[in-house]
C-alpha cells in the first residue's frame, strides 16, 4: 500500500514508519516537526540522540534499500496544501499521529491549552474534510488513547469503544441502543481525543469514510526490530515531566540514581503496551479495515494494566532505586481499578509482550548509555492541573535546592 504517516517523526510515528516500510509499503511521512520545536521550548532533548528526519530516512535507505519520503506540512493550518497533496498522491491508507500527545504539556498554561485544542482538533478535521473533498477512499487509522474512557472505577470491563444501553421510552418499554462509551477526559489533551471520536462518528455516518480509532495505553520500551538496524535509526526517548511516560521515566530515574517519583498514593491503575506491540497493532489494524459505510472500528490497544506504585516497586526491586511519594499535580482520583477488553487484537493474532525483566533491563541499559544527556532539573512533573494544585507541587525530589540558614 501507499501509506501517509501523519506525524511520522514522533515517538510512535517513526518506528511505525520503519516497520511498515520494512514490509514493503510505500511510506510518506507528513510532519511539521513541532515535537522538535517543543523540545527547544522546554529546554530538554530526547535522551537518545536524534538526527534530522532527512538523515534518518537517508540511513534507512542506506541500510534497507527502501525509501521513506518526507513532506514538511502543518496539518492544522495548511488545509489547501494537505488537500492538494492527497489529491496528487492518493494514498491507500492514512495513519494519523499528528497531534500534541502529552497531557501535562496540555495543562501547563492557557497558551498550551489553546495550542493543544487548535492543533489536535483542526488537524483531525482537516484530514477528514480533505479526504471527502478530493473523493479519496483511504482507510484512516487514528492513534487515540485509553484516556477517553476516564479512570473512574465502575467494577466492569471497559468495552472496545461501544456500550449497549437500555433507554426507557415514552411508552415505558426499554429500548436497546448502542452508544459510544461515555467520554470522561482527564486533561485538555484527552478532551481533544474525545472530540476526535465525535468527528469520526460524523464523517463515517455522513460520508462513509473508513475509520479505525485505536485507544492506546501508555507506551513503554525503546527499541523495535527496525530501530535496531542502525544507531542513527534509534527512536526518541522522553524522560521529562511533560513528555516522559511513567514506566520509561521510572527506568531512567533508576539508571541515574534519581528517586522514582510516584505522585499521590500511586494507586492510579493504567493500561500499558510495549512499543513493539504498538507498531504491530497498527499493522493489524491496516490489514483489517472497515468497509465503506461501516461504523468506526474501535480497538483498545493495550496488553496489560498495572498500578503506578506496583510498577515503582518492581523497578526498585530490579535496580535498587528509592521510591519517593510526592504530591499529585493532576486532578484525579487517588485510587482506581481498570479492567479493559482487548479481544479484537488478540483474535487477530497479537501475541502480547508483557513486562519482563529482560526488557525492563534493556531500557535501563539504554538510559545508562545516554545518561550524560540527562538534565536532572527537567525530570520533575511541574505542570499543575489547577491553580489550587500548583503551590503543592514538589520541584526538587532530590532535595538539592539550596536552603537558607539563620
CSV table of C-alpha atoms in Angstrom, one decimal:
chain,number,residue,atom,x,y,z
A,1,UNK,CA,0.0,0.0,0.0
A,2,UNK,CA,0.9,3.7,-0.3
A,3,UNK,CA,0.6,4.9,3.2
A,4,UNK,CA,0.7,8.5,4.6
A,5,UNK,CA,2.0,8.6,8.1
A,6,UNK,CA,0.9,11.9,9.6
A,7,UNK,CA,3.3,12.8,12.5
A,8,UNK,CA,5.8,10.1,11.3
A,9,UNK,CA,8.8,11.8,13.0
A,10,UNK,CA,7.3,11.2,16.5
A,11,UNK,CA,7.7,8.6,19.3
A,12,UNK,CA,5.2,6.1,17.7
A,13,UNK,CA,5.2,7.5,14.2
A,14,UNK,CA,8.9,6.9,13.5
A,15,UNK,CA,9.1,3.2,14.5
A,16,UNK,CA,5.7,2.6,12.7
A,17,UNK,CA,7.1,4.1,9.5
A,18,UNK,CA,10.1,1.8,9.7
A,19,UNK,CA,8.0,-1.2,10.5
A,20,UNK,CA,5.7,-0.7,7.5
A,21,UNK,CA,8.4,0.3,5.1
A,22,UNK,CA,10.3,-2.9,6.0
A,23,UNK,CA,7.2,-4.9,5.0
A,24,UNK,CA,7.1,-3.4,1.5
A,25,UNK,CA,4.7,-0.5,1.8
A,26,UNK,CA,5.4,2.9,0.2
A,27,UNK,CA,5.7,5.3,3.1
A,28,UNK,CA,5.2,9.1,3.0
A,29,UNK,CA,5.8,10.9,6.3
A,30,UNK,CA,3.9,14.2,6.7
A,31,UNK,CA,5.1,16.2,9.7
A,32,UNK,CA,5.7,19.8,10.7
A,33,UNK,CA,8.4,18.8,13.2
A,34,UNK,CA,6.6,20.5,16.0
A,35,UNK,CA,7.7,18.0,18.6
A,36,UNK,CA,11.3,19.0,18.0
A,37,UNK,CA,10.3,22.7,18.4
A,38,UNK,CA,8.6,21.7,21.7
A,39,UNK,CA,12.0,20.2,22.9
A,40,UNK,CA,13.5,23.6,22.2
A,41,UNK,CA,10.7,25.4,24.1
A,42,UNK,CA,11.0,23.2,27.1
A,43,UNK,CA,14.8,23.3,27.1
A,44,UNK,CA,15.1,19.5,27.1
A,45,UNK,CA,16.2,16.9,24.5
A,46,UNK,CA,15.4,13.3,23.8
A,47,UNK,CA,17.6,11.0,26.0
A,48,UNK,CA,18.6,9.2,22.8
A,49,UNK,CA,20.4,11.4,20.2
A,50,UNK,CA,18.1,12.1,17.2
A,51,UNK,CA,19.3,13.0,13.8
A,52,UNK,CA,17.2,15.2,11.4
A,53,UNK,CA,14.3,13.4,9.7
A,54,UNK,CA,16.2,13.8,6.4
A,55,UNK,CA,19.3,12.0,7.8
A,56,UNK,CA,17.1,9.3,9.4
A,57,UNK,CA,15.4,8.5,6.1
A,58,UNK,CA,18.8,8.6,4.3
A,59,UNK,CA,20.2,6.0,6.7
A,60,UNK,CA,17.1,3.8,6.3
A,61,UNK,CA,17.6,3.8,2.6
A,62,UNK,CA,21.3,3.0,3.0
A,63,UNK,CA,20.5,0.1,5.3
A,64,UNK,CA,17.5,-1.4,3.6
A,65,UNK,CA,17.3,-0.1,0.0
A,66,UNK,CA,13.8,1.2,0.8
A,67,UNK,CA,12.9,4.9,0.6
A,68,UNK,CA,10.7,6.8,3.1
A,69,UNK,CA,9.5,10.1,1.7
A,70,UNK,CA,9.3,13.2,3.9
A,71,UNK,CA,6.9,16.1,3.3
A,72,UNK,CA,7.0,19.2,5.6
A,73,UNK,CA,3.4,20.3,6.2
A,74,UNK,CA,1.3,21.6,9.0
A,75,UNK,CA,-2.0,19.7,9.0
A,76,UNK,CA,-3.7,22.1,11.4
A,77,UNK,CA,-3.0,25.3,9.5
A,78,UNK,CA,-2.3,24.3,5.8
A,79,UNK,CA,-5.5,22.8,4.7
A,80,UNK,CA,-5.2,23.7,1.0
A,81,UNK,CA,-1.6,22.2,0.8
A,82,UNK,CA,-2.9,19.0,2.6
A,83,UNK,CA,-5.8,18.7,0.1
A,84,UNK,CA,-3.5,19.2,-2.8
A,85,UNK,CA,-1.1,16.6,-1.5
A,86,UNK,CA,-3.9,14.0,-1.0
A,87,UNK,CA,-5.3,14.7,-4.5
A,88,UNK,CA,-1.9,14.2,-6.1
A,89,UNK,CA,-0.7,11.2,-4.2
A,90,UNK,CA,-4.0,9.4,-3.3
A,91,UNK,CA,-2.7,7.1,-0.5
A,92,UNK,CA,-4.5,3.8,0.2
A,93,UNK,CA,-4.2,4.4,3.9
A,94,UNK,CA,-3.6,7.3,6.3
A,95,UNK,CA,-2.2,6.8,9.8
A,96,UNK,CA,-2.9,9.9,12.0
A,97,UNK,CA,-0.3,10.5,14.8
A,98,UNK,CA,-0.1,14.3,14.1
A,99,UNK,CA,-1.3,15.6,17.5
A,100,UNK,CA,0.3,17.1,20.6
A,101,UNK,CA,0.3,13.9,22.7
A,102,UNK,CA,1.2,15.0,26.3
A,103,UNK,CA,-1.4,15.5,28.9
A,104,UNK,CA,0.9,17.5,31.2
A,105,UNK,CA,2.0,19.8,28.4
A,106,UNK,CA,-1.6,20.5,27.5
A,107,UNK,CA,-2.2,21.7,31.1
A,108,UNK,CA,0.9,23.9,31.5
A,109,UNK,CA,-0.9,27.2,30.8
A,110,UNK,CA,-3.8,28.8,29.0
A,111,UNK,CA,-1.5,29.1,25.9
A,112,UNK,CA,-0.7,25.4,26.0
A,113,UNK,CA,-4.4,24.5,26.3
A,114,UNK,CA,-5.2,26.7,23.3
A,115,UNK,CA,-2.4,25.2,21.2
A,116,UNK,CA,-3.4,21.6,22.0
A,117,UNK,CA,-7.0,22.2,21.0
A,118,UNK,CA,-6.2,24.2,17.9
A,119,UNK,CA,-3.5,21.8,16.7
A,120,UNK,CA,-5.2,18.5,17.6
A,121,UNK,CA,-8.8,19.2,16.6
A,122,UNK,CA,-8.0,21.2,13.5
A,123,UNK,CA,-5.6,18.5,12.3
A,124,UNK,CA,-8.2,15.8,12.6
A,125,UNK,CA,-10.9,17.8,11.0
A,126,UNK,CA,-8.7,19.0,8.1
A,127,UNK,CA,-7.8,15.4,7.3
A,128,UNK,CA,-11.4,14.2,7.3
A,129,UNK,CA,-12.6,17.2,5.4
A,130,UNK,CA,-9.9,16.8,2.7
A,131,UNK,CA,-10.5,13.1,2.3
A,132,UNK,CA,-14.1,13.8,1.4
A,133,UNK,CA,-13.4,16.8,-0.7
A,134,UNK,CA,-10.9,15.0,-3.0
A,135,UNK,CA,-13.0,11.8,-3.2
A,136,UNK,CA,-10.4,9.6,-1.6
A,137,UNK,CA,-11.4,6.2,-0.3
A,138,UNK,CA,-8.5,5.8,2.0
A,139,UNK,CA,-8.6,3.9,5.3
A,140,UNK,CA,-7.9,6.4,8.2
A,141,UNK,CA,-6.2,4.8,11.2
A,142,UNK,CA,-6.0,7.2,14.2
A,143,UNK,CA,-4.0,6.8,17.3
A,144,UNK,CA,-6.2,7.7,20.2
A,145,UNK,CA,-5.9,7.0,23.9
A,146,UNK,CA,-7.4,4.9,26.7
A,147,UNK,CA,-7.9,8.2,28.5
A,148,UNK,CA,-11.1,8.9,26.6
A,149,UNK,CA,-12.8,6.5,29.0
A,150,UNK,CA,-11.5,8.2,32.1
A,151,UNK,CA,-10.2,6.4,35.1
A,152,UNK,CA,-13.2,6.0,37.3
A,153,UNK,CA,-13.9,2.6,38.9
A,154,UNK,CA,-17.1,1.1,37.8
A,155,UNK,CA,-16.4,-2.5,38.5
A,156,UNK,CA,-16.9,-3.7,35.0
A,157,UNK,CA,-14.7,-4.2,32.0
A,158,UNK,CA,-14.4,-1.2,29.6
A,159,UNK,CA,-15.6,-2.4,26.2
A,160,UNK,CA,-13.9,-1.6,22.9
A,161,UNK,CA,-15.5,1.8,22.2
A,162,UNK,CA,-19.2,1.0,22.2
A,163,UNK,CA,-21.7,0.3,25.0
A,164,UNK,CA,-25.1,-1.3,24.8
A,165,UNK,CA,-27.6,0.6,26.9
A,166,UNK,CA,-31.3,0.3,27.7
A,167,UNK,CA,-33.3,3.6,27.5
A,168,UNK,CA,-36.8,3.9,28.8
A,169,UNK,CA,-39.1,5.0,26.0
A,170,UNK,CA,-42.2,7.2,26.4
A,171,UNK,CA,-44.3,4.0,26.2
A,172,UNK,CA,-42.5,2.6,29.3
A,173,UNK,CA,-40.7,-0.1,27.4
A,174,UNK,CA,-36.9,-0.3,27.4
A,175,UNK,CA,-35.3,0.3,24.1
A,176,UNK,CA,-31.7,-1.1,23.4
A,177,UNK,CA,-29.3,1.3,21.8
A,178,UNK,CA,-25.5,1.2,21.1
A,179,UNK,CA,-23.7,4.3,22.0
A,180,UNK,CA,-20.1,5.5,22.3
A,181,UNK,CA,-18.7,4.7,25.7
A,182,UNK,CA,-19.3,7.9,27.8
A,183,UNK,CA,-16.3,10.2,27.4
A,184,UNK,CA,-14.6,11.3,30.6
A,185,UNK,CA,-11.4,13.1,29.7
A,186,UNK,CA,-8.9,13.9,32.5
A,187,UNK,CA,-6.9,16.7,30.6
A,188,UNK,CA,-7.2,19.0,27.7
A,189,UNK,CA,-5.2,16.5,25.6
A,190,UNK,CA,-7.6,13.7,26.5
A,191,UNK,CA,-10.5,16.1,25.7
A,192,UNK,CA,-9.2,16.6,22.2
A,193,UNK,CA,-9.2,12.8,21.7
A,194,UNK,CA,-12.8,12.7,22.8
A,195,UNK,CA,-13.7,15.4,20.3
A,196,UNK,CA,-11.9,13.3,17.6
A,197,UNK,CA,-14.3,10.5,18.4
A,198,UNK,CA,-17.3,12.6,17.5
A,199,UNK,CA,-15.7,13.9,14.3
A,200,UNK,CA,-15.0,10.3,13.3
A,201,UNK,CA,-18.6,9.2,14.0
A,202,UNK,CA,-20.0,12.0,11.9
A,203,UNK,CA,-17.7,11.5,8.9
A,204,UNK,CA,-18.2,7.7,8.9
A,205,UNK,CA,-22.0,8.2,9.1
A,206,UNK,CA,-22.3,11.2,6.8
A,207,UNK,CA,-19.7,10.5,4.1
A,208,UNK,CA,-18.8,6.8,4.5
A,209,UNK,CA,-15.2,7.5,5.5
A,210,UNK,CA,-13.5,4.3,6.6
A,211,UNK,CA,-12.0,4.9,10.0
A,212,UNK,CA,-10.3,2.8,12.7
A,213,UNK,CA,-9.7,4.5,16.1
A,214,UNK,CA,-7.1,2.9,18.4
A,215,UNK,CA,-7.5,3.7,22.1
A,216,UNK,CA,-3.9,3.1,23.2
A,217,UNK,CA,-2.5,2.6,26.6
A,218,UNK,CA,0.8,4.0,27.9
A,219,UNK,CA,3.7,3.0,25.7
A,220,UNK,CA,7.0,1.8,27.3
A,221,UNK,CA,10.2,0.5,25.9
A,222,UNK,CA,12.7,1.9,23.4
A,223,UNK,CA,13.6,-0.4,20.6
A,224,UNK,CA,11.7,-2.1,17.9
A,225,UNK,CA,13.1,-4.6,15.5
A,226,UNK,CA,13.7,-1.9,12.8
A,227,UNK,CA,15.2,0.8,15.1
A,228,UNK,CA,17.9,-1.7,15.9
A,229,UNK,CA,19.1,-1.8,12.3
A,230,UNK,CA,21.5,1.2,12.8
A,231,UNK,CA,22.4,3.5,15.7
A,232,UNK,CA,21.1,6.5,13.7
A,233,UNK,CA,17.6,4.9,13.4
A,234,UNK,CA,17.1,4.9,17.2
A,235,UNK,CA,13.8,6.2,18.5
A,236,UNK,CA,13.3,9.2,20.6
A,237,UNK,CA,13.1,8.6,24.4
A,238,UNK,CA,11.4,11.2,26.6
A,239,UNK,CA,12.2,11.5,30.3
A,240,UNK,CA,11.0,14.9,31.3
A,241,UNK,CA,8.0,15.7,33.4
A,242,UNK,CA,5.8,16.6,30.5
A,243,UNK,CA,6.5,14.0,27.8
A,244,UNK,CA,8.1,11.1,29.6
A,245,UNK,CA,5.7,8.2,30.1
A,246,UNK,CA,5.6,6.8,33.6
A,247,UNK,CA,7.3,3.4,33.2
A,248,UNK,CA,10.1,4.8,31.0
A,249,UNK,CA,10.6,7.6,33.5
A,250,UNK,CA,10.9,5.2,36.3
A,251,UNK,CA,13.5,3.2,34.4
A,252,UNK,CA,15.7,6.3,33.6
A,253,UNK,CA,15.3,7.6,37.1
A,254,UNK,CA,16.7,4.2,38.3
A,255,UNK,CA,19.5,4.3,35.8
A,256,UNK,CA,20.8,7.7,37.0
A,257,UNK,CA,20.2,7.3,40.8
A,258,UNK,CA,17.2,9.6,40.9
A,259,UNK,CA,14.3,8.7,43.2
A,260,UNK,CA,11.3,7.1,41.5
A,261,UNK,CA,8.7,9.8,41.6
A,262,UNK,CA,5.3,8.4,42.5
A,263,UNK,CA,2.5,11.1,42.7
A,264,UNK,CA,-0.2,10.8,45.3
A,265,UNK,CA,-0.7,7.2,46.6
A,266,UNK,CA,0.4,5.6,43.4
A,267,UNK,CA,-3.0,3.9,43.3
A,268,UNK,CA,-3.7,5.0,39.8
A,269,UNK,CA,-4.2,2.0,37.5
A,270,UNK,CA,-3.2,2.5,33.9
A,271,UNK,CA,-3.1,0.4,30.7
A,272,UNK,CA,0.3,-0.3,29.1
A,273,UNK,CA,1.7,-1.6,25.8
A,274,UNK,CA,5.3,-2.2,24.6
A,275,UNK,CA,6.3,-0.1,21.7
A,276,UNK,CA,6.9,-3.2,19.5
A,277,UNK,CA,3.3,-4.3,20.1
A,278,UNK,CA,2.1,-0.7,19.4
A,279,UNK,CA,3.5,-0.8,15.8
A,280,UNK,CA,2.3,-4.4,15.3
A,281,UNK,CA,-1.2,-3.4,16.3
A,282,UNK,CA,-1.2,-0.6,13.8
A,283,UNK,CA,-0.2,-3.1,11.1
A,284,UNK,CA,-3.0,-5.4,12.1
A,285,UNK,CA,-5.5,-2.5,12.0
A,286,UNK,CA,-4.3,-1.7,8.5
A,287,UNK,CA,-4.8,-5.3,7.4
A,288,UNK,CA,-8.4,-5.3,8.7
A,289,UNK,CA,-10.1,-2.1,7.5
A,290,UNK,CA,-13.8,-1.4,7.9
A,291,UNK,CA,-16.0,-1.4,4.8
A,292,UNK,CA,-17.3,1.9,3.4
A,293,UNK,CA,-20.4,2.8,5.3
A,294,UNK,CA,-19.4,0.8,8.4
A,295,UNK,CA,-19.4,2.4,11.8
A,296,UNK,CA,-16.0,3.5,13.2
A,297,UNK,CA,-13.9,0.4,14.2
A,298,UNK,CA,-12.5,0.9,17.7
A,299,UNK,CA,-9.8,-1.2,19.3
A,300,UNK,CA,-8.4,-1.0,22.8
A,301,UNK,CA,-4.7,-1.0,22.0
A,302,UNK,CA,-3.2,-2.2,25.3
A,303,UNK,CA,-1.8,-5.5,26.7
A,304,UNK,CA,-1.9,-5.2,30.5
A,305,UNK,CA,-2.8,-3.0,33.4
A,306,UNK,CA,-0.8,-2.0,36.5
A,307,UNK,CA,-0.9,0.3,39.5
A,308,UNK,CA,1.7,3.0,39.4
A,309,UNK,CA,3.1,2.1,42.8
A,310,UNK,CA,3.4,-1.5,41.8
A,311,UNK,CA,5.5,-0.5,38.8
A,312,UNK,CA,7.7,1.6,41.0
A,313,UNK,CA,8.2,-1.2,43.5
A,314,UNK,CA,9.0,-3.6,40.5
A,315,UNK,CA,11.7,-1.2,39.2
A,316,UNK,CA,13.0,-0.5,42.7
A,317,UNK,CA,13.4,-4.3,43.2
A,318,UNK,CA,15.1,-4.7,39.8
A,319,UNK,CA,17.5,-1.8,40.2
A,320,UNK,CA,17.8,-0.9,43.9
A,321,UNK,CA,16.3,2.5,43.4
A,322,UNK,CA,14.5,4.5,46.1
A,323,UNK,CA,10.8,5.4,45.7
A,324,UNK,CA,9.6,8.9,46.6
A,325,UNK,CA,5.9,9.6,47.1
A,326,UNK,CA,5.1,13.2,46.1
A,327,UNK,CA,2.0,15.5,45.8
A,328,UNK,CA,0.0,14.8,42.7
A,329,UNK,CA,-0.1,17.6,40.1
A,330,UNK,CA,-3.1,16.0,38.4
A,331,UNK,CA,-6.8,16.4,39.4
A,332,UNK,CA,-7.8,12.7,39.6
A,333,UNK,CA,-9.0,10.0,42.0
A,334,UNK,CA,-6.2,8.8,44.2
A,335,UNK,CA,-7.1,5.1,43.5
A,336,UNK,CA,-8.8,3.4,40.7
A,337,UNK,CA,-9.3,0.0,39.2
A,338,UNK,CA,-9.1,-0.6,35.4
A,339,UNK,CA,-10.5,-3.6,33.6
A,340,UNK,CA,-10.1,-3.4,29.8
A,341,UNK,CA,-11.3,-5.6,27.0
A,342,UNK,CA,-8.8,-6.1,24.1
A,343,UNK,CA,-10.4,-9.1,22.5
A,344,UNK,CA,-10.2,-7.9,18.9
A,345,UNK,CA,-6.4,-7.6,18.6
A,346,UNK,CA,-5.9,-11.0,20.4
A,347,UNK,CA,-8.4,-12.6,18.0
A,348,UNK,CA,-6.5,-11.1,15.0
A,349,UNK,CA,-3.2,-12.7,16.2
A,350,UNK,CA,-1.5,-10.3,18.5
A,351,UNK,CA,0.9,-12.2,20.9
A,352,UNK,CA,1.4,-9.6,23.6
A,353,UNK,CA,4.7,-8.5,25.0
A,354,UNK,CA,4.2,-8.2,28.8
A,355,UNK,CA,6.5,-6.7,31.4
A,356,UNK,CA,9.6,-8.8,31.5
A,357,UNK,CA,12.8,-8.2,33.5
A,358,UNK,CA,14.9,-8.5,30.4
A,359,UNK,CA,13.0,-5.8,28.5
A,360,UNK,CA,13.0,-3.6,31.6
A,361,UNK,CA,16.7,-4.1,32.0
A,362,UNK,CA,17.2,-3.2,28.3
A,363,UNK,CA,15.6,0.2,28.8
A,364,UNK,CA,17.8,0.8,31.9
A,365,UNK,CA,20.9,-0.1,29.8
A,366,UNK,CA,19.8,2.5,27.1
A,367,UNK,CA,19.3,5.1,29.8
A,368,UNK,CA,22.7,4.4,31.4
A,369,UNK,CA,24.4,4.6,28.0
A,370,UNK,CA,23.0,8.1,27.4
A,371,UNK,CA,22.8,9.3,31.0
A,372,UNK,CA,25.2,12.1,30.2
A,373,UNK,CA,22.4,13.7,28.1
A,374,UNK,CA,20.0,14.0,31.1
A,375,UNK,CA,19.2,17.4,32.6
A,376,UNK,CA,18.1,16.4,36.1
A,377,UNK,CA,16.2,19.7,36.5
A,378,UNK,CA,13.7,18.6,33.8
A,379,UNK,CA,12.7,15.4,35.5
A,380,UNK,CA,10.1,16.6,38.0
A,381,UNK,CA,6.5,16.9,36.9
A,382,UNK,CA,5.7,20.6,37.4
A,383,UNK,CA,2.6,21.1,35.2
A,384,UNK,CA,-0.4,21.5,37.5
A,385,UNK,CA,-4.0,20.7,36.5
A,386,UNK,CA,-5.5,23.6,38.5
A,387,UNK,CA,-4.3,26.8,40.1
A,388,UNK,CA,-5.1,25.4,43.5
A,389,UNK,CA,-2.8,22.4,43.0
A,390,UNK,CA,0.1,24.4,41.7
A,391,UNK,CA,1.5,25.5,45.1
A,392,UNK,CA,1.7,21.9,46.3
A,393,UNK,CA,4.0,20.6,43.5
A,394,UNK,CA,7.4,19.3,44.5
A,395,UNK,CA,10.0,20.7,42.2
A,396,UNK,CA,13.1,19.2,43.9
A,397,UNK,CA,12.6,15.5,44.7
A,398,UNK,CA,16.3,15.0,45.2
A,399,UNK,CA,16.4,17.7,48.0
A,400,UNK,CA,19.2,19.6,46.2
A,401,UNK,CA,17.7,23.0,46.4
A,402,UNK,CA,19.8,25.5,48.5
A,403,UNK,CA,18.2,26.2,51.8
A,404,UNK,CA,18.6,29.5,53.7
A,405,UNK,CA,20.3,29.4,57.0
A,406,UNK,CA,19.6,31.6,60.0
